[in-house]
Coordinates of C-alpha atoms in Angstrom, one line a residue:
Chain A
X150 CA -33.4 23.9 27.6
X151 CA -31.8 22.3 24.5
X152 CA -29.4 25.2 24.6
X153 CA -28.1 24.3 28.0
X154 CA -27.4 20.7 26.8
X155 CA -25.2 22.1 24.0
X156 CA -22.9 24.0 26.4
X157 CA -19.4 22.9 27.6
X158 CA -18.1 23.2 31.2
X159 CA -16.3 26.4 30.1
X160 CA -19.6 27.9 28.8
X161 CA -21.6 26.8 31.8
X162 CA -19.1 28.5 34.2
X163 CA -19.3 31.7 32.2
X164 CA -23.1 31.6 32.2
X165 CA -23.2 31.1 36.0
X166 CA -20.9 34.1 36.3
X167 CA -23.3 36.2 34.2
X168 CA -26.1 34.7 36.4
X169 CA -28.2 33.8 33.4
X170 CA -29.0 30.4 34.9
X171 CA -28.9 28.6 38.3
X172 CA -27.5 25.2 39.1
X173 CA -30.9 23.8 40.0
X174 CA -32.2 24.8 36.5
X175 CA -29.3 23.2 34.8
X176 CA -29.6 20.0 36.8
X177 CA -33.3 19.8 36.4
X178 CA -33.1 20.2 32.6
X179 CA -30.4 17.6 32.2
X180 CA -32.1 15.1 34.5
X181 CA -35.3 15.3 32.5
X182 CA -33.3 14.7 29.2
X183 CA -31.5 11.8 30.9
X184 CA -34.6 10.2 32.1
X185 CA -36.4 10.6 28.8
X186 CA -33.4 9.0 27.0
X187 CA -33.1 5.9 29.1
X188 CA -35.6 3.6 27.4
X189 CA -33.8 4.3 24.1
X190 CA -30.1 4.4 25.1
X191 CA -30.0 2.6 28.6
X192 CA -27.1 4.9 29.8
X193 CA -28.2 5.4 33.4
X194 CA -28.4 2.8 36.1
X195 CA -29.5 5.2 38.8
X196 CA -30.9 8.8 38.7
X197 CA -32.0 10.2 42.0
X198 CA -34.0 13.2 41.1
X199 CA -34.8 14.5 44.6
X200 CA -31.3 14.1 45.9
X201 CA -29.8 15.9 42.8
X202 CA -32.2 18.8 43.0
X203 CA -31.7 19.2 46.7
X204 CA -27.9 19.4 46.2
X205 CA -28.3 21.8 43.3
X206 CA -30.6 24.1 45.3
X207 CA -27.9 24.3 48.0
X208 CA -25.5 25.5 45.3
X209 CA -28.0 28.1 44.0
X210 CA -27.6 29.8 47.3
X211 CA -23.8 29.9 46.9
X212 CA -23.8 31.5 43.4
X213 CA -22.1 34.6 44.7
X214 CA -19.2 32.5 46.0
X215 CA -18.8 30.4 42.8
X216 CA -15.2 31.4 42.2
X217 CA -14.2 29.3 45.2
X218 CA -15.4 26.2 43.4
X219 CA -13.6 25.2 40.2
X220 CA -16.5 23.0 39.1
X221 CA -19.3 25.1 40.6
X222 CA -22.7 23.6 39.6
X223 CA -21.3 21.3 36.9
X224 CA -23.4 18.2 36.6
X225 CA -21.2 15.1 36.2
X226 CA -22.1 11.5 35.8
X227 CA -20.2 8.7 37.4
X228 CA -19.5 5.1 36.2
X229 CA -21.2 2.5 38.3
X230 CA -17.9 1.1 39.7
X231 CA -17.3 4.3 41.8
X232 CA -18.7 4.4 45.3
X233 CA -20.9 7.4 46.1
X234 CA -22.5 7.2 49.6
X235 CA -26.1 6.2 49.4
X236 CA -26.1 5.3 45.7
X237 CA -25.9 1.7 44.5
X238 CA -22.6 0.6 43.1
X239 CA -23.2 -2.4 40.9
X240 CA -20.2 -2.3 38.6
X241 CA -22.7 -3.6 36.0
X242 CA -23.0 -6.9 37.8
X243 CA -25.9 -9.0 39.1
X244 CA -23.6 -10.0 42.0
X245 CA -23.8 -6.4 43.3
X246 CA -27.3 -5.5 42.1
X247 CA -28.4 -4.5 45.6
X248 CA -25.1 -3.2 46.9
X249 CA -25.3 0.3 48.4
X250 CA -22.1 2.3 48.8
X251 CA -21.2 2.9 52.5
X252 CA -18.7 5.7 51.6
X253 CA -17.6 7.9 48.7
X254 CA -14.6 7.3 46.5
X255 CA -11.8 9.9 47.1
X256 CA -11.8 11.3 43.5
X257 CA -15.7 11.7 43.5
X258 CA -15.5 13.5 46.9
X259 CA -12.9 15.8 45.4
X260 CA -15.3 16.7 42.6
X261 CA -18.1 17.3 45.1
X262 CA -15.8 19.5 47.1
X263 CA -15.1 21.4 43.9
X264 CA -18.8 22.2 43.5
X265 CA -19.8 19.5 41.0
X266 CA -23.3 17.9 41.1
X267 CA -23.2 14.1 40.8
X268 CA -26.1 13.6 38.4
X269 CA -26.3 9.9 38.3
X270 CA -24.6 6.5 37.9
X271 CA -23.8 5.2 34.4
X272 CA -24.0 1.7 33.0
X273 CA -20.8 -0.2 32.2
X274 CA -19.4 -3.5 31.3
X275 CA -19.5 -5.9 34.2
X276 CA -16.6 -5.1 36.5
X277 CA -15.2 -2.9 33.7
X278 CA -14.4 -6.0 31.6
X279 CA -15.4 -5.3 28.0
X280 CA -15.0 -3.0 25.0
X281 CA -18.6 -2.6 23.9
X282 CA -20.8 -2.4 27.0
X283 CA -22.6 -5.6 26.0
X284 CA -21.2 -7.3 29.1
X285 CA -23.4 -5.3 31.5
X286 CA -25.9 -7.4 33.4
X287 CA -28.3 -4.5 33.0
X288 CA -28.4 -4.5 29.2
X289 CA -26.2 -2.8 26.7
X290 CA -25.8 0.9 26.3
X291 CA -26.5 2.3 22.9
X292 CA -24.4 4.9 21.1
X293 CA -26.1 8.3 20.8
X294 CA -24.6 8.6 17.2
X295 CA -26.5 5.5 16.1
X296 CA -28.5 3.4 18.6
X297 CA -27.9 0.2 16.6
X298 CA -24.2 0.5 17.5
X299 CA -22.2 0.1 20.7
X300 CA -20.7 3.1 22.6
X301 CA -17.5 1.1 23.3
X302 CA -16.5 0.1 26.7
X303 CA -16.2 -0.4 29.5
X304 CA -17.1 3.2 30.4
X305 CA -19.7 3.2 27.6
X306 CA -22.4 4.7 29.7
X307 CA -20.1 7.5 30.7
X308 CA -19.0 8.3 27.2
X309 CA -22.6 8.1 25.9
X310 CA -23.8 10.4 28.7
X311 CA -21.4 13.0 27.5
X312 CA -22.0 12.4 23.7
X313 CA -25.8 12.6 24.3
X314 CA -25.3 15.9 26.2
X315 CA -27.0 14.6 29.4
X316 CA -24.1 16.0 31.5
X317 CA -21.0 18.1 31.1
X318 CA -18.5 15.5 32.1
X319 CA -18.3 11.9 33.4
X320 CA -15.9 9.8 35.4
X321 CA -14.7 6.6 33.9
X322 CA -12.1 4.0 34.7
X323 CA -9.5 2.7 32.2
X324 CA -7.7 -0.6 32.7
X325 CA -6.9 -1.3 29.1
X326 CA -8.6 1.5 27.2
X327 CA -12.0 1.7 29.0
X328 CA -12.0 5.6 29.0
X329 CA -10.3 6.3 25.7
X330 CA -11.9 3.6 23.4
X331 CA -15.5 4.6 24.3
X332 CA -14.5 8.3 24.1
X333 CA -13.3 7.6 20.5
X334 CA -16.5 5.6 19.6
X335 CA -18.7 8.3 21.0
X336 CA -16.8 11.4 19.7
X337 CA -15.8 12.9 23.0
X338 CA -12.6 13.6 24.8
X339 CA -11.3 11.0 27.3
X340 CA -8.2 10.9 29.4
X341 CA -6.5 8.1 31.3
X342 CA -4.1 9.7 33.7
X343 CA -0.7 8.4 34.7
X344 CA -1.0 5.4 37.0
X345 CA -1.1 6.9 40.5
X346 CA -2.3 10.4 39.5
X347 CA -5.8 9.7 40.7
X348 CA -6.7 7.8 43.9
X349 CA -8.3 4.4 43.4
X350 CA -9.9 4.4 46.9
X351 CA -13.6 3.7 46.6
X352 CA -13.4 2.3 43.0
X353 CA -14.4 -1.3 42.6
X354 CA -11.2 -3.1 41.6
X355 CA -10.6 -5.0 38.4
X356 CA -6.9 -5.2 37.8
X357 CA -5.2 -3.0 40.5
X358 CA -1.8 -2.4 38.8
X359 CA -3.6 -1.1 35.6
X360 CA -6.9 0.5 36.8
X361 CA -7.0 4.3 36.7
X362 CA -9.9 6.8 36.9
X363 CA -10.2 9.8 34.6
X364 CA -12.6 12.2 33.0
X365 CA -14.6 12.2 29.8
X366 CA -15.9 15.6 28.5
X367 CA -16.8 17.5 25.4
X368 CA -13.6 19.5 25.0
X369 CA -9.9 19.3 26.0
X370 CA -10.2 22.3 28.3
X371 CA -13.1 20.7 30.2
X372 CA -11.0 17.5 30.6
X373 CA -8.2 19.6 32.1
X374 CA -10.6 21.2 34.5
X375 CA -12.0 18.0 35.8
X376 CA -8.6 16.3 35.9
X377 CA -7.1 18.9 38.1
X378 CA -10.0 18.6 40.5
X379 CA -9.9 14.8 40.8
X380 CA -6.2 14.2 41.0
X381 CA -3.8 14.1 43.9
X382 CA -2.2 12.1 46.6
X383 CA -4.5 10.1 48.9
X384 CA -3.1 8.4 52.0
X385 CA -5.9 5.8 51.5
X386 CA -4.3 4.6 48.2
X387 CA -0.6 3.6 48.7
X388 CA -0.1 3.7 44.9
X389 CA -1.3 7.3 44.5
X390 CA 1.4 9.7 43.5
X391 CA 2.7 12.5 45.8
X392 CA 3.7 14.6 42.8
X393 CA 2.0 18.1 42.8
X394 CA -1.0 18.5 40.5
X395 CA -0.5 21.3 38.0
X396 CA -3.4 23.8 37.3
X397 CA -4.0 22.1 34.0
X398 CA -6.9 24.3 32.7
X399 CA -4.9 27.5 33.5
X400 CA -1.9 26.2 31.7
X401 CA -3.9 25.6 28.6
X402 CA -5.0 29.2 28.5
X403 CA -1.9 30.9 29.7
X404 CA 1.3 29.1 28.7
X405 CA 2.7 29.2 25.3
X406 CA 3.3 25.5 24.4
X407 CA 6.8 24.3 23.8
X408 CA 7.9 23.2 20.3
X409 CA 6.6 19.7 20.5
X410 CA 8.1 16.7 18.8
X411 CA 5.7 13.8 18.4
X412 CA 6.4 10.1 17.6
X413 CA 4.4 7.9 15.2
X414 CA 4.6 4.1 14.9
X415 CA 6.5 2.7 11.9
X416 CA 3.6 0.4 11.1
X417 CA 0.2 -0.5 12.4
X418 CA -1.1 -3.9 13.5
X419 CA -3.5 -5.6 11.1
X420 CA -7.2 -4.8 11.2
X421 CA -7.0 -1.0 11.4
X422 CA -9.9 0.3 9.2
X423 CA -8.8 2.3 6.2
X424 CA -11.0 5.3 7.1
X425 CA -9.4 5.4 10.5
X426 CA -6.0 5.6 8.9
X427 CA -7.1 8.3 6.5
X428 CA -8.5 10.4 9.4
X429 CA -5.3 9.8 11.5
X430 CA -3.1 10.9 8.6
X431 CA -5.1 14.0 8.2
X432 CA -4.8 14.8 11.9
X433 CA -1.0 14.4 11.6
X434 CA -1.0 17.1 8.8
X435 CA -3.1 19.3 11.1
X436 CA -0.5 18.9 13.9
X437 CA 2.3 19.9 11.5
X438 CA 0.4 23.1 10.7
X439 CA 0.7 23.9 14.4
X440 CA 4.5 23.6 14.2
X441 CA 4.6 20.1 15.7
X442 CA 7.5 18.0 14.4
X443 CA 6.6 14.4 13.6
X444 CA 9.2 11.5 13.7
X445 CA 9.0 7.8 13.6
X446 CA 9.6 5.7 16.7
X447 CA 10.2 2.0 17.3
X448 CA 8.4 0.0 20.0
X449 CA 9.5 -3.5 19.2
X450 CA 7.6 -5.2 22.0
X451 CA 4.3 -3.6 21.3
X452 CA 3.1 -6.6 19.3
X453 CA 3.0 -8.6 22.6
X454 CA 1.0 -6.0 24.5
X455 CA -2.4 -7.7 24.0
X456 CA -1.2 -11.1 25.1
X457 CA 0.6 -9.6 28.1
X458 CA -2.5 -7.7 29.1
X459 CA -4.8 -10.7 28.8
X460 CA -2.5 -12.5 31.3
X461 CA -1.9 -9.7 33.8
X462 CA -5.4 -8.3 34.0
X463 CA -7.3 -11.6 34.4
X464 CA -4.7 -12.7 37.0
X465 CA -5.3 -9.6 39.1
X466 CA -9.0 -9.9 38.5
X467 CA -9.1 -13.5 39.7
X468 CA -7.6 -12.3 42.9
X469 CA -9.6 -9.1 43.3
X470 CA -12.9 -10.8 42.6
X471 CA -12.2 -13.5 45.2
X472 CA -13.9 -11.2 47.7
X473 CA -17.3 -11.9 46.2
X474 CA -18.1 -14.8 48.4
X475 CA -21.9 -14.5 48.7
X476 CA -21.5 -13.9 52.5
X477 CA -20.3 -10.4 53.3
X478 CA -22.2 -8.5 50.6
X479 CA -23.6 -9.2 47.2
X480 CA -25.7 -12.0 45.7
X481 CA -26.1 -15.1 47.8
X482 CA -27.4 -18.4 46.3
X483 CA -30.4 -20.1 47.7
X484 CA -28.3 -23.3 47.8
X485 CA -26.5 -23.0 51.1
X486 CA -26.1 -26.7 52.0
X487 CA -22.3 -26.3 52.6
X488 CA -19.8 -23.5 52.4
X489 CA -18.1 -24.6 49.2
X490 CA -21.4 -24.9 47.4
X491 CA -22.5 -21.5 48.7
X492 CA -19.3 -19.9 47.3
X493 CA -19.4 -21.5 43.9
X494 CA -23.2 -21.2 43.4
X495 CA -23.3 -17.6 44.6
X496 CA -20.4 -16.7 42.2
X497 CA -21.7 -18.9 39.4
X498 CA -25.1 -17.2 39.5
X499 CA -23.8 -13.7 40.2
X500 CA -21.1 -13.3 37.7
X501 CA -21.7 -12.9 33.9
X502 CA -20.0 -14.9 31.2
X503 CA -17.0 -12.6 30.4
X504 CA -16.2 -12.1 34.1
X505 CA -16.2 -15.9 34.6
X506 CA -14.0 -16.3 31.6
X507 CA -11.4 -13.8 32.9
X508 CA -11.5 -15.2 36.4
X509 CA -10.7 -18.6 34.9
X510 CA -7.9 -17.3 32.6
X511 CA -6.4 -15.6 35.7
X512 CA -6.8 -18.6 37.9
X513 CA -5.1 -20.8 35.2
X514 CA -2.2 -18.3 34.7
X515 CA -1.5 -18.2 38.4
X516 CA -1.9 -21.9 39.1
X517 CA 0.9 -24.2 40.1
X518 CA 2.9 -25.4 37.1
X519 CA 1.7 -22.6 34.9
X520 CA 2.7 -19.5 36.9
X521 CA 6.3 -19.1 35.5
X522 CA 5.3 -19.7 31.8
X523 CA 2.2 -17.4 31.9
X524 CA 1.9 -14.8 34.7
X525 CA 5.6 -14.3 35.5
X526 CA 6.5 -14.2 31.8
X527 CA 3.9 -11.5 31.3
X528 CA 5.4 -9.3 34.0
X529 CA 8.8 -9.7 32.1
X530 CA 7.3 -8.6 28.8
X531 CA 5.4 -5.8 30.5
X532 CA 8.8 -4.4 31.7
X533 CA 10.1 -4.5 28.1
X534 CA 7.0 -2.7 26.8
X535 CA 7.5 0.0 29.4
X536 CA 11.2 0.3 28.6
X537 CA 10.3 0.7 24.9
X538 CA 8.1 3.7 25.7
X539 CA 10.7 5.3 28.0
X540 CA 13.4 4.9 25.3
X541 CA 11.1 6.5 22.7
X542 CA 10.4 9.4 25.1
X543 CA 14.1 10.2 25.1
X544 CA 13.6 11.6 21.6
X545 CA 9.9 12.6 21.5
X546 CA 7.5 14.4 23.9
X547 CA 4.5 12.2 23.0
X548 CA 3.4 9.4 20.7
X549 CA 0.3 9.7 18.6
X550 CA -1.8 6.8 17.3
X551 CA -5.4 6.2 16.4
X552 CA -7.4 5.4 19.6
X553 CA -9.3 2.5 18.3
X554 CA -8.8 0.5 15.1
X555 CA -12.5 0.9 14.1
X556 CA -15.4 3.2 14.6
X557 CA -18.5 2.1 16.6
X558 CA -19.6 -1.4 15.6
X559 CA -23.0 -3.0 15.6
X560 CA -24.4 -4.7 18.7
X561 CA -23.7 -8.4 18.6
X562 CA -21.0 -8.0 15.9
X563 CA -18.1 -9.1 18.1
X564 CA -19.7 -11.1 21.0
X565 CA -18.9 -14.6 19.7
X566 CA -15.1 -14.4 19.6
X567 CA -13.5 -12.9 22.8
X568 CA -10.2 -12.2 21.0
X569 CA -11.8 -10.2 18.2
X570 CA -13.4 -8.0 20.9
X571 CA -10.0 -7.7 22.7
X572 CA -8.4 -6.3 19.5
X573 CA -10.6 -3.2 19.9
X574 CA -8.1 -2.1 22.5
X575 CA -4.9 -2.8 20.6
X576 CA -3.7 0.9 20.7
X577 CA -4.8 1.6 24.3
X578 CA -3.7 -1.5 26.2
X579 CA 0.1 -0.8 26.0
X580 CA -0.4 2.6 27.7
X581 CA -1.9 0.9 30.8
X582 CA 0.8 -1.7 30.9
X583 CA 3.4 1.1 30.9
X584 CA 1.4 3.2 33.4
X585 CA 1.5 6.2 31.1
X586 CA -1.1 8.9 30.5
X587 CA -3.2 8.7 27.3
X588 CA -5.8 11.0 25.8
X589 CA -8.3 10.5 23.0
X590 CA -9.7 13.5 21.1
X591 CA -12.2 13.3 18.2
X592 CA -10.4 13.7 14.8
X593 CA -13.0 13.0 12.2
X594 CA -15.8 10.7 11.0
X595 CA -16.1 7.7 8.7
X596 CA -18.5 7.7 5.7
X597 CA -21.3 6.6 8.0
X598 CA -20.8 9.7 10.1
X599 CA -19.4 7.8 13.0
X600 CA -16.6 9.5 15.1
X601 CA -12.9 8.5 15.0
X602 CA -10.5 9.3 17.8
X603 CA -6.8 10.3 17.9
X604 CA -4.7 9.2 20.9
X605 CA -1.8 11.0 22.5
X606 CA 0.4 9.0 24.8
X607 CA 2.7 10.9 27.1
X608 CA 5.6 10.6 29.6
X609 CA 4.7 9.6 33.2
X610 CA 3.0 12.5 35.0
X611 CA 3.2 14.7 31.9
X612 CA -0.6 15.0 31.3
X613 CA 0.1 18.7 30.6
X614 CA 1.9 17.8 27.4
X615 CA -1.1 15.7 26.2
X616 CA -3.6 18.4 27.1
X617 CA -1.6 21.1 25.3
X618 CA -1.1 18.9 22.2
X619 CA -4.7 18.0 22.1
X620 CA -5.7 21.6 22.7
X621 CA -3.6 22.7 19.8
X622 CA -5.0 19.9 17.7
X623 CA -8.6 20.8 18.7
X624 CA -8.0 24.4 17.5
X625 CA -6.6 23.2 14.2
X626 CA -9.5 20.7 13.7
X627 CA -12.2 23.2 14.3
X628 CA -15.7 22.9 15.7
X629 CA -17.0 19.4 16.7
X630 CA -20.8 18.9 16.9
X631 CA -22.3 16.1 19.0
X632 CA -25.5 14.4 17.9
X633 CA -28.7 16.2 18.7
Chain B
X119 CA -8.9 -27.6 22.9
X120 CA -9.2 -27.9 26.7
X121 CA -11.1 -31.0 27.9
X122 CA -14.3 -30.8 29.9
X123 CA -12.3 -32.1 32.9
X124 CA -9.7 -29.4 32.5
X125 CA -12.3 -26.7 32.4
X126 CA -14.0 -28.2 35.5
X127 CA -10.8 -28.2 37.3
X128 CA -10.1 -24.5 36.6
X129 CA -13.7 -23.6 37.5
X130 CA -13.3 -25.5 40.8
X131 CA -10.1 -23.6 41.6
X132 CA -12.0 -20.4 40.7
X133 CA -14.9 -21.3 43.0
X134 CA -17.3 -21.0 40.1
X135 CA -20.2 -23.3 39.6
X136 CA -20.7 -23.9 35.8
X137 CA -23.6 -25.7 34.1
X138 CA -22.9 -28.4 31.5
X139 CA -23.7 -25.9 28.7
X140 CA -21.4 -23.4 30.2
X141 CA -18.5 -25.9 30.5
X142 CA -18.9 -26.7 26.7
X143 CA -18.8 -22.9 25.9
X144 CA -15.7 -22.3 28.0
X145 CA -13.9 -25.3 26.5
X146 CA -13.9 -23.2 23.3
X147 CA -13.5 -19.7 24.7
X148 CA -10.9 -20.5 27.3
X149 CA -8.8 -22.4 24.8
X150 CA -9.1 -19.5 22.3
X151 CA -7.8 -17.0 24.9
X152 CA -5.0 -19.2 26.1
X153 CA -3.9 -19.8 22.5
X154 CA -3.9 -16.1 21.9
X155 CA -1.7 -15.3 25.0
X156 CA 0.7 -18.2 24.1
X157 CA 2.6 -15.9 21.7
X158 CA 4.7 -14.7 24.7
X159 CA 6.4 -18.1 24.8
X160 CA 8.5 -17.3 21.8
X161 CA 10.2 -14.3 23.4
X162 CA 13.7 -15.2 24.6
X163 CA 15.7 -12.3 25.9
X164 CA 13.8 -11.5 29.0
X165 CA 15.1 -10.7 32.5
X166 CA 14.4 -13.6 34.9
X167 CA 11.9 -13.7 37.7
X168 CA 8.9 -11.5 38.5
X169 CA 9.4 -8.0 37.2
X170 CA 7.8 -5.1 39.0
X171 CA 6.4 -2.2 37.0
X172 CA 5.7 0.4 39.7
X173 CA 7.6 3.6 39.8
X174 CA 9.3 4.7 43.0
X175 CA 6.9 7.7 43.1
X176 CA 3.9 5.5 43.6
X177 CA 5.0 3.8 46.8
X178 CA 3.8 6.1 49.5
X179 CA 3.4 4.6 52.9
X180 CA 1.5 5.9 55.9
X181 CA 1.5 5.0 59.6
X182 CA -0.4 1.7 60.1
X183 CA -2.9 3.0 62.7
X184 CA -6.2 1.4 63.3
X185 CA -9.3 3.6 62.7
X186 CA -12.8 2.6 63.8
X187 CA -15.3 2.7 61.0
X188 CA -18.3 4.1 62.9
X189 CA -21.0 3.3 60.4
X190 CA -21.3 -0.5 61.2
X191 CA -25.0 -0.6 60.4
X192 CA -24.4 0.5 56.8
X193 CA -21.8 -2.1 56.2
X194 CA -23.9 -4.9 57.7
X195 CA -27.0 -3.7 55.7
X196 CA -25.3 -5.0 52.6
X197 CA -25.0 -8.6 53.9
X198 CA -27.3 -11.1 52.3
X199 CA -27.9 -13.0 55.5
X200 CA -27.4 -11.9 59.1
X201 CA -28.1 -13.4 62.5
X202 CA -27.7 -11.4 65.7
X203 CA -25.7 -8.8 63.6
X204 CA -23.3 -11.4 62.4
X205 CA -22.7 -12.9 58.9
X206 CA -24.5 -16.1 58.6
X207 CA -22.8 -19.1 56.9
X208 CA -23.6 -22.7 56.6
X209 CA -22.2 -25.0 59.2
X210 CA -18.5 -25.5 58.7
X211 CA -17.6 -27.6 61.7
X212 CA -20.1 -30.2 62.9
X213 CA -20.8 -30.8 66.6
X214 CA -19.1 -34.0 67.8
X215 CA -22.0 -35.1 69.9

């Protein structure tokens, strides 16, 4: 059974084809491992054994038709801010602790239609606000590489579920780095698609102009396979792109990659760990051996990305989270003397500390007298950041950076100062502001044996470039073993 | 640092009840974040007004037709407080009598 856990999606598909194993056996073995891990790692918020086995048995009967389903019998976990009919969707918040999803998110439904088995719901920072998973109302997730350390966030449960080999892939959301940073800290591959590539319908909103769903998997090919299944236009999301979705996984195997030219930053911001830099530079050397040309690029407005993000994201959050009123769904306070008290008490009791902080930052930035100097100004700088990237892409196909300035830190290490936590996303946030695709792939370990991630940033809708670059890099890097 | 009253005002606008201890904590944390985002004020050469970021590609529109969501029971089952299948709220308008 341990053997199954060590497989990738690619291996699993070939084993199904050889009929050495059935979906129900795979699901049952992973469920058992997941359940056994939960007291130690706290990755899963919901595992519905009977439902999963029932769905897997239905797939057993379709084994002969597996080629019709690109993700046939592939167990995938889903972050708890995606709606899946009949499962709770708490988004890691007390305010939604009893909320049961009345419908299924479009991108999850696409995976189900492609033959995937939804194995369970994963823990996350409350409303996807956080970089360490310590903001979950249901306790922090622990990193399978070292349970004294955080898995990153906010899709920390998703990243840890892949790193711990409890599934073959996971869906996360990424508003400022919430797929890529935990992928980096957990030593797995994570991709944030171009804004609009994946429908946001059925995903609990945090900051709508930045939120994007994407896959976390063990390998680049696996990411390509999940991405092609979950992407595409959805009339239920007006911001979803009508651009055709390439057959990403086939392109990796079949097409000879073009001679890539990749940009690197002239200098890094302060606070990037030395071991991360060493690993990053080694990765650049590996890229050169694959015939990839490396040139320097200038992104002058990048230094303002963090400040811009921490105005735009909280502003949108303060508006999105206004829907939690204690009346239509979610937690309702016992104190119902008048309507204003009911609102403020329900919200005060239901939201956790970081969510309250961001709602207040956003409310302040949007309030009369401050709007121009804060929110509107941030939209102006955001435009400059995007223009910087588009200018750089006139001379390079992609930009490469470390994914996170550090490796996994200890629980409690950054909880006192919000800004020190925010710095964890310094390399990922600009990508969301510009709406670009970004991918993190493991590129080494520090002296404690903790994983380090390499980030590729691409042109809008050019996920294929990122996947091909990361695939080339993965081959040059060699085997990558997850913790056992 | 923001005063207690300033934090209380922002909390009120946010419809968030905060305890005394929370208010003290947010005086520090809220000030810290607002100080960090203040760096934007020194940038001069920006285009005026609200700047949109969206690409033309991501502005698909569909016909605005009403659809009936048939699973009403499921939606209502998430409500914390119902009376005769309607959301129950505290009295908003008092009887004149």
